[in-house]
């Protein structure tokens, strides 16, 4: 087993997911494996999406990097980083990726559909059913049940199925392709989900893909 001079646990990045307005934090631990003690400090200015601090756990040996989401951050995904200066027998820097996801109270996962590059033999009917290309979206509400009032797409080849049909806190939406409506070229458009929630009456999910050689 070969150890570096420092170790980031449990992973060398922070993944933080929160709802809008929610106070939430995550941390990773920095372990010094050098014989001499070290000091650790942040060098990059704070992000507008999160705050970060270094907290000693065992002086010179173990430190926690703690990241908190900033209240009021808009819904979205933010891939940023912090930089740490580690000073011991030498001075070196560690860049730690920060992957932040902020969800609204009703949110789809994933928030897009990508069929990629579809081979021509799919439309020719020689490689099995296009159901093999099916994508699944999970639509969830933070608390309580809601209804999907309608489900549609402006991409003609897209088929949509949802379950359950009645009110629920979580829906499964299967997005497939109809072989009979597939034509060579780009698939570009959206899926519209209308709900009975007055705060989130419409959720739009982009759809992309391409049929045939590029």
Tab-separated table of C-alpha atoms in Angstrom:
chain	number	residue	atom	x	y	z
A	1	UNK	CA	0.000	0.000	0.000
A	2	UNK	CA	1.379	3.405	-1.013
A	3	UNK	CA	0.133	6.477	0.837
A	4	UNK	CA	0.503	10.073	-0.273
A	5	UNK	CA	1.458	12.805	2.096
A	6	UNK	CA	-2.202	13.647	2.561
A	7	UNK	CA	-5.509	11.825	2.158
A	8	UNK	CA	-8.992	13.198	1.443
A	9	UNK	CA	-11.803	11.116	2.931
A	10	UNK	CA	-14.290	9.727	2.074
A	11	UNK	CA	-13.753	11.087	-1.483
A	12	UNK	CA	-11.512	13.808	-2.960
A	13	UNK	CA	-14.559	15.974	-3.804
A	14	UNK	CA	-17.670	17.308	-2.085
A	15	UNK	CA	-21.143	16.512	-3.433
A	16	UNK	CA	-23.834	18.699	-1.862
A	17	UNK	CA	-27.536	18.553	-2.718
A	18	UNK	CA	-30.159	20.820	-1.156
A	19	UNK	CA	-33.598	22.309	-1.768
A	20	UNK	CA	-33.967	26.035	-2.382
A	21	UNK	CA	-33.911	27.851	0.954
A	22	UNK	CA	-32.649	24.774	2.812
A	23	UNK	CA	-29.640	24.979	5.137
A	24	UNK	CA	-27.367	22.046	4.427
A	25	UNK	CA	-23.673	21.202	4.615
A	26	UNK	CA	-21.219	18.465	3.689
A	27	UNK	CA	-17.627	17.853	4.651
A	28	UNK	CA	-14.525	15.914	3.768
A	29	UNK	CA	-11.595	15.108	6.022
A	30	UNK	CA	-7.964	15.897	5.231
A	31	UNK	CA	-5.476	13.525	6.895
A	32	UNK	CA	-1.769	14.418	7.051
A	33	UNK	CA	0.531	11.380	6.631
A	34	UNK	CA	3.784	13.342	6.891
A	35	UNK	CA	5.978	13.050	9.983
A	36	UNK	CA	5.809	16.794	10.572
A	37	UNK	CA	2.547	18.603	11.412
A	38	UNK	CA	0.957	20.801	8.751
A	39	UNK	CA	-1.351	23.793	8.594
A	40	UNK	CA	-4.229	24.008	6.115
A	41	UNK	CA	-5.958	27.179	4.947
A	42	UNK	CA	-8.309	28.254	2.175
A	43	UNK	CA	-6.796	30.455	-0.521
A	44	UNK	CA	-9.561	30.860	-3.119
A	45	UNK	CA	-12.210	33.560	-2.444
A	46	UNK	CA	-15.631	32.231	-1.353
A	47	UNK	CA	-18.180	31.287	-4.020
A	48	UNK	CA	-21.529	33.059	-4.288
A	49	UNK	CA	-23.178	29.608	-4.111
A	50	UNK	CA	-21.518	28.131	-1.025
A	51	UNK	CA	-19.339	28.987	1.960
A	52	UNK	CA	-16.328	26.935	3.031
A	53	UNK	CA	-14.132	26.714	6.109
A	54	UNK	CA	-11.289	24.531	7.356
A	55	UNK	CA	-11.749	23.201	10.899
A	56	UNK	CA	-8.874	21.495	12.796
A	57	UNK	CA	-9.849	18.129	14.283
A	58	UNK	CA	-6.411	16.983	15.425
A	59	UNK	CA	-3.920	19.854	15.365
A	60	UNK	CA	-1.409	19.442	12.557
A	61	UNK	CA	-2.814	16.042	11.561
A	62	UNK	CA	-6.527	15.986	10.730
A	63	UNK	CA	-8.729	18.754	9.342
A	64	UNK	CA	-12.330	18.992	8.136
A	65	UNK	CA	-13.297	21.012	5.066
A	66	UNK	CA	-16.914	22.061	5.637
A	67	UNK	CA	-19.080	23.448	2.812
A	68	UNK	CA	-22.512	25.058	3.341
A	69	UNK	CA	-24.976	26.054	0.652
A	70	UNK	CA	-25.742	29.789	0.624
A	71	UNK	CA	-29.461	30.515	1.276
A	72	UNK	CA	-31.281	31.827	-1.768
A	73	UNK	CA	-29.146	30.121	-4.408
A	74	UNK	CA	-31.280	29.594	-7.560
A	75	UNK	CA	-32.175	26.100	-8.701
A	76	UNK	CA	-29.384	24.550	-10.738
A	77	UNK	CA	-26.141	22.601	-10.767
A	78	UNK	CA	-22.892	24.304	-9.889
A	79	UNK	CA	-19.466	22.743	-10.448
A	80	UNK	CA	-16.817	24.811	-8.736
A	81	UNK	CA	-13.864	24.212	-6.418
A	82	UNK	CA	-11.885	25.433	-3.439
A	83	UNK	CA	-8.103	25.623	-3.167
A	84	UNK	CA	-6.243	24.688	0.004
A	85	UNK	CA	-2.699	25.711	0.938
A	86	UNK	CA	-1.012	22.936	2.925
A	87	UNK	CA	2.164	24.066	4.694
A	88	UNK	CA	4.466	21.479	6.284
A	89	UNK	CA	7.984	20.524	5.245
A	90	UNK	CA	7.005	22.128	1.931
A	91	UNK	CA	4.138	24.308	0.720
A	92	UNK	CA	1.721	22.783	-1.792
A	93	UNK	CA	-1.846	23.279	-2.938
A	94	UNK	CA	-4.857	20.982	-3.192
A	95	UNK	CA	-7.850	21.815	-5.389
A	96	UNK	CA	-11.077	20.208	-4.148
A	97	UNK	CA	-14.025	20.054	-6.601
A	98	UNK	CA	-17.394	21.160	-5.185
A	99	UNK	CA	-20.462	19.745	-6.959
A	100	UNK	CA	-23.586	21.548	-5.746
A	101	UNK	CA	-27.157	20.764	-6.815
A	102	UNK	CA	-30.022	23.018	-5.705
A	103	UNK	CA	-33.500	21.615	-6.332
A	104	UNK	CA	-36.899	23.276	-6.296
A	105	UNK	CA	-39.671	21.627	-4.249
A	106	UNK	CA	-40.753	19.711	-7.367
A	107	UNK	CA	-37.843	18.536	-9.476
A	108	UNK	CA	-37.019	16.014	-12.223
A	109	UNK	CA	-34.000	13.713	-12.133
A	110	UNK	CA	-32.358	13.821	-14.594
A	111	UNK	CA	-33.473	17.241	-15.858
A	112	UNK	CA	-32.802	16.438	-19.529
A	113	UNK	CA	-33.192	13.514	-21.967
A	114	UNK	CA	-30.287	12.625	-24.254
A	115	UNK	CA	-30.705	9.730	-26.696
A	116	UNK	CA	-27.198	10.251	-28.043
A	117	UNK	CA	-26.328	9.139	-31.566
A	118	UNK	CA	-28.910	6.548	-32.697
A	119	UNK	CA	-27.707	4.008	-35.257
A	120	UNK	CA	-29.575	3.825	-38.599
A	121	UNK	CA	-30.322	0.098	-38.096
A	122	UNK	CA	-32.719	1.103	-35.284
A	123	UNK	CA	-35.041	2.836	-37.716
A	124	UNK	CA	-34.587	-0.029	-40.196
A	125	UNK	CA	-35.862	-2.476	-37.593
A	126	UNK	CA	-32.798	-4.711	-37.578
A	127	UNK	CA	-31.491	-4.105	-34.065
A	128	UNK	CA	-34.498	-4.780	-31.863
A	129	UNK	CA	-37.102	-2.378	-30.537
A	130	UNK	CA	-36.333	1.303	-29.901
A	131	UNK	CA	-37.489	0.612	-26.308
A	132	UNK	CA	-33.825	-0.219	-25.717
A	133	UNK	CA	-33.232	3.538	-25.963
A	134	UNK	CA	-35.829	4.335	-23.302
A	135	UNK	CA	-34.930	7.000	-20.754
A	136	UNK	CA	-36.517	7.274	-17.308
A	137	UNK	CA	-37.234	10.517	-15.454
A	138	UNK	CA	-38.150	10.541	-11.760
A	139	UNK	CA	-40.291	13.546	-10.826
A	140	UNK	CA	-40.396	14.171	-7.079
A	141	UNK	CA	-41.912	16.598	-4.627
A	142	UNK	CA	-40.110	17.577	-1.442
A	143	UNK	CA	-43.152	16.796	0.724
A	144	UNK	CA	-46.711	15.723	-0.004
A	145	UNK	CA	-48.531	14.521	-3.109
A	146	UNK	CA	-49.338	16.339	-6.339
A	147	UNK	CA	-50.903	15.559	-9.708
A	148	UNK	CA	-49.568	15.545	-13.240
A	149	UNK	CA	-52.313	17.212	-15.272
A	150	UNK	CA	-50.757	16.692	-18.702
A	151	UNK	CA	-47.626	15.338	-20.335
A	152	UNK	CA	-46.548	16.203	-23.884
A	153	UNK	CA	-43.557	16.713	-26.172
A	154	UNK	CA	-42.946	18.649	-29.374
A	155	UNK	CA	-40.574	15.900	-30.590
A	156	UNK	CA	-42.788	13.810	-32.846
A	157	UNK	CA	-40.960	10.510	-32.290
A	158	UNK	CA	-41.070	10.711	-28.491
A	159	UNK	CA	-43.479	8.502	-26.531
A	160	UNK	CA	-44.369	9.209	-22.899
A	161	UNK	CA	-45.708	6.970	-20.134
A	162	UNK	CA	-46.135	7.825	-16.478
A	163	UNK	CA	-46.888	5.958	-13.289
A	164	UNK	CA	-48.865	6.246	-11.135
A	165	UNK	CA	-51.806	7.946	-12.835
A	166	UNK	CA	-53.237	9.430	-9.627
A	167	UNK	CA	-51.706	11.811	-7.067
A	168	UNK	CA	-48.288	10.907	-5.673
A	169	UNK	CA	-45.125	12.383	-4.226
A	170	UNK	CA	-43.006	10.565	-6.850
A	171	UNK	CA	-43.706	9.810	-10.513
A	172	UNK	CA	-41.842	7.662	-13.008
A	173	UNK	CA	-41.918	8.995	-16.576
A	174	UNK	CA	-40.644	6.665	-19.304
A	175	UNK	CA	-39.484	8.488	-22.430
A	176	UNK	CA	-39.211	6.282	-25.510
A	177	UNK	CA	-39.043	6.554	-29.294
A	178	UNK	CA	-41.560	5.399	-31.880
A	179	UNK	CA	-39.813	3.676	-34.806
A	180	UNK	CA	-42.610	4.667	-37.174
A	181	UNK	CA	-42.089	8.366	-36.436
A	182	UNK	CA	-38.278	8.400	-36.438
A	183	UNK	CA	-36.611	10.315	-39.259
A	184	UNK	CA	-32.878	10.864	-39.871
A	185	UNK	CA	-31.385	13.987	-38.332
A	186	UNK	CA	-31.434	15.783	-35.019
A	187	UNK	CA	-33.953	15.226	-32.264
A	188	UNK	CA	-34.430	18.636	-30.657
A	189	UNK	CA	-37.252	19.796	-28.456
A	190	UNK	CA	-38.761	19.541	-25.004
A	191	UNK	CA	-41.122	17.657	-22.736
A	192	UNK	CA	-43.755	19.714	-20.920
A	193	UNK	CA	-45.139	18.489	-17.608
A	194	UNK	CA	-48.134	20.391	-16.248
A	195	UNK	CA	-48.911	19.929	-12.534
A	196	UNK	CA	-51.607	21.051	-10.104
A	197	UNK	CA	-49.015	22.864	-7.956
A	198	UNK	CA	-49.535	26.622	-8.368
A	199	UNK	CA	-45.854	27.317	-7.614
A	200	UNK	CA	-44.622	24.867	-10.265
A	201	UNK	CA	-47.418	24.637	-12.834
A	202	UNK	CA	-45.106	23.706	-15.704
A	203	UNK	CA	-41.794	21.858	-15.815
A	204	UNK	CA	-39.848	21.804	-19.087
A	205	UNK	CA	-37.279	19.083	-19.830
A	206	UNK	CA	-35.005	19.419	-22.893
A	207	UNK	CA	-34.743	16.486	-25.323
A	208	UNK	CA	-31.822	15.892	-27.664
A	209	UNK	CA	-30.372	13.164	-29.859
A	210	UNK	CA	-29.394	12.360	-33.432
A	211	UNK	CA	-30.428	9.586	-35.819
A	212	UNK	CA	-27.859	8.533	-38.420
A	213	UNK	CA	-24.185	9.293	-39.033
A	214	UNK	CA	-22.827	12.676	-37.998
